[in-house]
Amino acid sequence: MNVIDIETGFQEKIDKDIRIEPRDWMPDNYRQTLIRQIGQHAHSEIVGMLPEGNWITRAPSLKRKVALLAKIQDEAGHGLYLYSAAETLGADRDQMYEELHTGKAKYSSIFNYPTLTWADMGAVGWLVDGAAIQNQIPLCRCSYGPYGRAMVRICKEESFHQRQGYEIMLVLCQGTPVQKAMAQDALNRFWWPSLMMFGPPDDVSTHTAQSKRWGIKRFTNDELRQRFVDMIVPQAAHLGITIPDPDIKWNEERQHYDYGQINWDEFWQVVKGNGPCNKERMEARVKAWEDGAWVREAATAYASKHTNVSNQKSQAV
Amino acid sequence: MKSWPLYEVFIRSKAGLHHKHAGSLHAADAQMAIENARDVYCRRNEGASIWVVLSSDIIASNPQESEELFDPAEDKIYRHPTFYHVPEGVKHL
Ligand SMILES: [Fe+2]
Ligand SMILES: [Fe+2]
């Protein structure tokens, strides 16, 4: 078979919804696109722990503290599932870490915003995890097997994340006027950045067409963003707080909510590293990695000492 | 971390079921691989037993040889019960 036949065969498999597995032939671009996307996704899970980690010691009750700890631990797990999915494509774990730490690899821009009050833990769970779920559900059917399987596992865990966030908001909104104002303020700050999580609008999104053809993406950025808006508007109404967008309005003709202009300049600024917390996040991440170096070295030394001992023993027999 | 090998993780979700591949992880040794597998893949009662095996120890079939390996089974329809004629009225067959 020549290259063209193999490529056609590959596309036919995808069109028939047959999954691609690690050792199957795949075009180099498909491999590179997935390594980049899964890597960014993994990094987002890992960096995503930082804004919430900020509130573990200050959670208002033991119940909230165990929930937050469990959620953050899940995010670490999500990062690990995804890193290992990327490794099935030949990516190297250490290199992926290095690309994150040196700023070469990107992660979701949402995590470069600060979490200033306890209500932000509510807004993050409700909006940020809510947006992540919209993005992730279609990825469960991604053409690349290991990525799809990782996403199935992740999606199962995400629904608790969103619910615990919404519950935090609900309790605050039923509380004192000051508590409700705190919830409103969190919504005000996280609303627009959450909409940006779906990425640039379709007319400037360069990868969408190819990713759709390859069965990596099932819906466009704008389609997913619209679903998110449609999901959140009634939920906000139930909380009795207002989405900070005067243009939000039900459109009978479209059967969707209309919403206002997103400030894409801000989005690109944050992506380029100029968000409120980019520097702080990377410093925290790099510090955690460097502070853990001695643990990794000790574990390696212990493991090699033990293999040496057991090798000597089996030689003696 | 460079020297930490990759392990494949298999989980038995409850007694009576097979171990099933769950994913992979890096660990310094097998014991750590089991402990990490507990934390990474069994946070919600997903496991009753864990196997870990060095990824480098797995011997896999080659996808390029799939046809030779699996196609011969395709035309052996006589291996399935539906190939055989059962007269009307005959039960429990
Ligand atoms: Fe996650
Ligand atoms: Fe989450």
PDB file of N, CA and C in Angstrom, chain A residues 191-227:
ATOM      1  N   TRP A 191     -17.937  35.040  34.981  1.00  0.00           N
ATOM      2  CA  TRP A 191     -18.811  34.790  33.831  1.00  0.00           C
ATOM      3  C   TRP A 191     -18.075  34.861  32.492  1.00  0.00           C
ATOM      4  N   TRP A 192     -17.476  36.020  32.217  1.00  0.00           N
ATOM      5  CA  TRP A 192     -16.860  36.195  30.893  1.00  0.00           C
ATOM      6  C   TRP A 192     -15.665  35.271  30.678  1.00  0.00           C
ATOM      7  N   PRO A 193     -14.777  35.146  31.667  1.00  0.00           N
ATOM      8  CA  PRO A 193     -13.684  34.179  31.467  1.00  0.00           C
ATOM      9  C   PRO A 193     -14.188  32.757  31.219  1.00  0.00           C
ATOM     10  N   SER A 194     -15.339  32.390  31.824  1.00  0.00           N
ATOM     11  CA  SER A 194     -15.880  31.045  31.569  1.00  0.00           C
ATOM     12  C   SER A 194     -16.315  30.903  30.113  1.00  0.00           C
ATOM     13  N   LEU A 195     -16.925  31.939  29.556  1.00  0.00           N
ATOM     14  CA  LEU A 195     -17.326  31.877  28.146  1.00  0.00           C
ATOM     15  C   LEU A 195     -16.105  31.743  27.236  1.00  0.00           C
ATOM     16  N   MET A 196     -15.000  32.355  27.671  1.00  0.00           N
ATOM     17  CA  MET A 196     -13.770  32.292  26.860  1.00  0.00           C
ATOM     18  C   MET A 196     -13.150  30.897  26.866  1.00  0.00           C
ATOM     19  N   MET A 197     -13.528  30.077  27.872  1.00  0.00           N
ATOM     20  CA  MET A 197     -12.962  28.726  27.956  1.00  0.00           C
ATOM     21  C   MET A 197     -13.209  27.897  26.709  1.00  0.00           C
ATOM     22  N   PHE A 198     -14.245  28.257  25.932  1.00  0.00           N
ATOM     23  CA  PHE A 198     -14.561  27.466  24.735  1.00  0.00           C
ATOM     24  C   PHE A 198     -13.672  27.833  23.557  1.00  0.00           C
ATOM     25  N   GLY A 199     -12.797  28.803  23.769  1.00  0.00           N
ATOM     26  CA  GLY A 199     -11.856  29.156  22.721  1.00  0.00           C
ATOM     27  C   GLY A 199     -12.413  30.196  21.769  1.00  0.00           C
ATOM     28  N   PRO A 200     -11.586  30.667  20.837  1.00  0.00           N
ATOM     29  CA  PRO A 200     -11.963  31.747  19.927  1.00  0.00           C
ATOM     30  C   PRO A 200     -13.209  31.406  19.112  1.00  0.00           C
ATOM     31  N   PRO A 201     -13.896  32.436  18.613  1.00  0.00           N
ATOM     32  CA  PRO A 201     -15.106  32.191  17.819  1.00  0.00           C
ATOM     33  C   PRO A 201     -14.788  31.398  16.558  1.00  0.00           C
ATOM     34  N   ASP A 202     -15.820  30.743  16.026  1.00  0.00           N
ATOM     35  CA  ASP A 202     -15.617  29.814  14.907  1.00  0.00           C
ATOM     36  C   ASP A 202     -14.924  30.447  13.706  1.00  0.00           C
ATOM     37  N   ASP A 203     -15.229  31.726  13.428  1.00  0.00           N
ATOM     38  CA  ASP A 203     -14.651  32.307  12.201  1.00  0.00           C
ATOM     39  C   ASP A 203     -13.144  32.557  12.317  1.00  0.00           C
ATOM     40  N   VAL A 204     -12.595  32.524  13.509  1.00  0.00           N
ATOM     41  CA  VAL A 204     -11.131  32.671  13.604  1.00  0.00           C
ATOM     42  C   VAL A 204     -10.456  31.411  14.160  1.00  0.00           C
ATOM     43  N   SER A 205     -11.248  30.388  14.464  1.00  0.00           N
ATOM     44  CA  SER A 205     -10.666  29.166  15.031  1.00  0.00           C
ATOM     45  C   SER A 205     -10.068  28.317  13.915  1.00  0.00           C
ATOM     46  N   THR A 206      -8.749  28.191  13.920  1.00  0.00           N
ATOM     47  CA  THR A 206      -8.054  27.606  12.767  1.00  0.00           C
ATOM     48  C   THR A 206      -8.113  26.078  12.728  1.00  0.00           C
ATOM     49  N   HIS A 207      -8.155  25.442  13.897  1.00  0.00           N
ATOM     50  CA  HIS A 207      -8.017  23.983  13.904  1.00  0.00           C
ATOM     51  C   HIS A 207      -9.337  23.236  13.756  1.00  0.00           C
ATOM     52  N   THR A 208     -10.458  23.958  13.917  1.00  0.00           N
ATOM     53  CA  THR A 208     -11.741  23.259  14.056  1.00  0.00           C
ATOM     54  C   THR A 208     -12.064  22.329  12.893  1.00  0.00           C
ATOM     55  N   ALA A 209     -11.918  22.808  11.647  1.00  0.00           N
ATOM     56  CA  ALA A 209     -12.342  22.007  10.499  1.00  0.00           C
ATOM     57  C   ALA A 209     -11.592  20.683  10.449  1.00  0.00           C
ATOM     58  N   GLN A 210     -10.266  20.740  10.546  1.00  0.00           N
ATOM     59  CA  GLN A 210      -9.483  19.505  10.477  1.00  0.00           C
ATOM     60  C   GLN A 210      -9.803  18.578  11.661  1.00  0.00           C
ATOM     61  N   SER A 211      -9.928  19.170  12.843  1.00  0.00           N
ATOM     62  CA  SER A 211     -10.227  18.360  14.025  1.00  0.00           C
ATOM     63  C   SER A 211     -11.575  17.662  13.899  1.00  0.00           C
ATOM     64  N   LYS A 212     -12.514  18.318  13.240  1.00  0.00           N
ATOM     65  CA  LYS A 212     -13.827  17.690  13.035  1.00  0.00           C
ATOM     66  C   LYS A 212     -13.696  16.533  12.056  1.00  0.00           C
ATOM     67  N   ARG A 213     -12.932  16.758  10.981  1.00  0.00           N
ATOM     68  CA  ARG A 213     -12.754  15.700   9.990  1.00  0.00           C
ATOM     69  C   ARG A 213     -12.108  14.475  10.638  1.00  0.00           C
ATOM     70  N   TRP A 214     -11.221  14.711  11.575  1.00  0.00           N
ATOM     71  CA  TRP A 214     -10.519  13.611  12.236  1.00  0.00           C
ATOM     72  C   TRP A 214     -11.306  13.004  13.403  1.00  0.00           C
ATOM     73  N   GLY A 215     -12.472  13.513  13.642  1.00  0.00           N
ATOM     74  CA  GLY A 215     -13.268  12.953  14.735  1.00  0.00           C
ATOM     75  C   GLY A 215     -12.718  13.270  16.113  1.00  0.00           C
ATOM     76  N   ILE A 216     -11.880  14.313  16.185  1.00  0.00           N
ATOM     77  CA  ILE A 216     -11.372  14.721  17.500  1.00  0.00           C
ATOM     78  C   ILE A 216     -12.383  15.670  18.132  1.00  0.00           C
ATOM     79  N   LYS A 217     -12.875  16.587  17.323  1.00  0.00           N
ATOM     80  CA  LYS A 217     -13.872  17.546  17.773  1.00  0.00           C
ATOM     81  C   LYS A 217     -15.212  17.190  17.152  1.00  0.00           C
ATOM     82  N   ARG A 218     -16.261  17.287  17.916  1.00  0.00           N
ATOM     83  CA  ARG A 218     -17.586  16.981  17.361  1.00  0.00           C
ATOM     84  C   ARG A 218     -18.407  18.248  17.159  1.00  0.00           C
ATOM     85  N   PHE A 219     -18.124  19.278  17.948  1.00  0.00           N
ATOM     86  CA  PHE A 219     -18.879  20.522  17.861  1.00  0.00           C
ATOM     87  C   PHE A 219     -17.914  21.694  17.813  1.00  0.00           C
ATOM     88  N   THR A 220     -18.362  22.807  17.263  1.00  0.00           N
ATOM     89  CA  THR A 220     -17.488  23.976  17.190  1.00  0.00           C
ATOM     90  C   THR A 220     -17.490  24.709  18.533  1.00  0.00           C
ATOM     91  N   ASN A 221     -16.528  25.603  18.686  1.00  0.00           N
ATOM     92  CA  ASN A 221     -16.426  26.394  19.914  1.00  0.00           C
ATOM     93  C   ASN A 221     -17.720  27.149  20.205  1.00  0.00           C
ATOM     94  N   ASP A 222     -18.267  27.780  19.179  1.00  0.00           N
ATOM     95  CA  ASP A 222     -19.476  28.586  19.384  1.00  0.00           C
ATOM     96  C   ASP A 222     -20.688  27.723  19.727  1.00  0.00           C
ATOM     97  N   GLU A 223     -20.747  26.536  19.134  1.00  0.00           N
ATOM     98  CA  GLU A 223     -21.864  25.629  19.466  1.00  0.00           C
ATOM     99  C   GLU A 223     -21.811  25.247  20.940  1.00  0.00           C
ATOM    100  N   LEU A 224     -20.626  24.914  21.403  1.00  0.00           N
ATOM    101  CA  LEU A 224     -20.489  24.499  22.804  1.00  0.00           C
ATOM    102  C   LEU A 224     -20.748  25.674  23.744  1.00  0.00           C
ATOM    103  N   ARG A 225     -20.271  26.852  23.339  1.00  0.00           N
ATOM    104  CA  ARG A 225     -20.476  28.048  24.158  1.00  0.00           C
ATOM    105  C   ARG A 225     -21.974  28.332  24.300  1.00  0.00           C
ATOM    106  N   GLN A 226     -22.704  28.179  23.198  1.00  0.00           N
ATOM    107  CA  GLN A 226     -24.144  28.414  23.230  1.00  0.00           C
ATOM    108  C   GLN A 226     -24.848  27.442  24.190  1.00  0.00           C
ATOM    109  N   ARG A 227     -24.447  26.173  24.129  1.00  0.00           N
ATOM    110  CA  ARG A 227     -25.028  25.182  25.039  1.00  0.00           C
ATOM    111  C   ARG A 227     -24.799  25.565  26.487  1.00  0.00           C
TER     112      ARG A 227
END
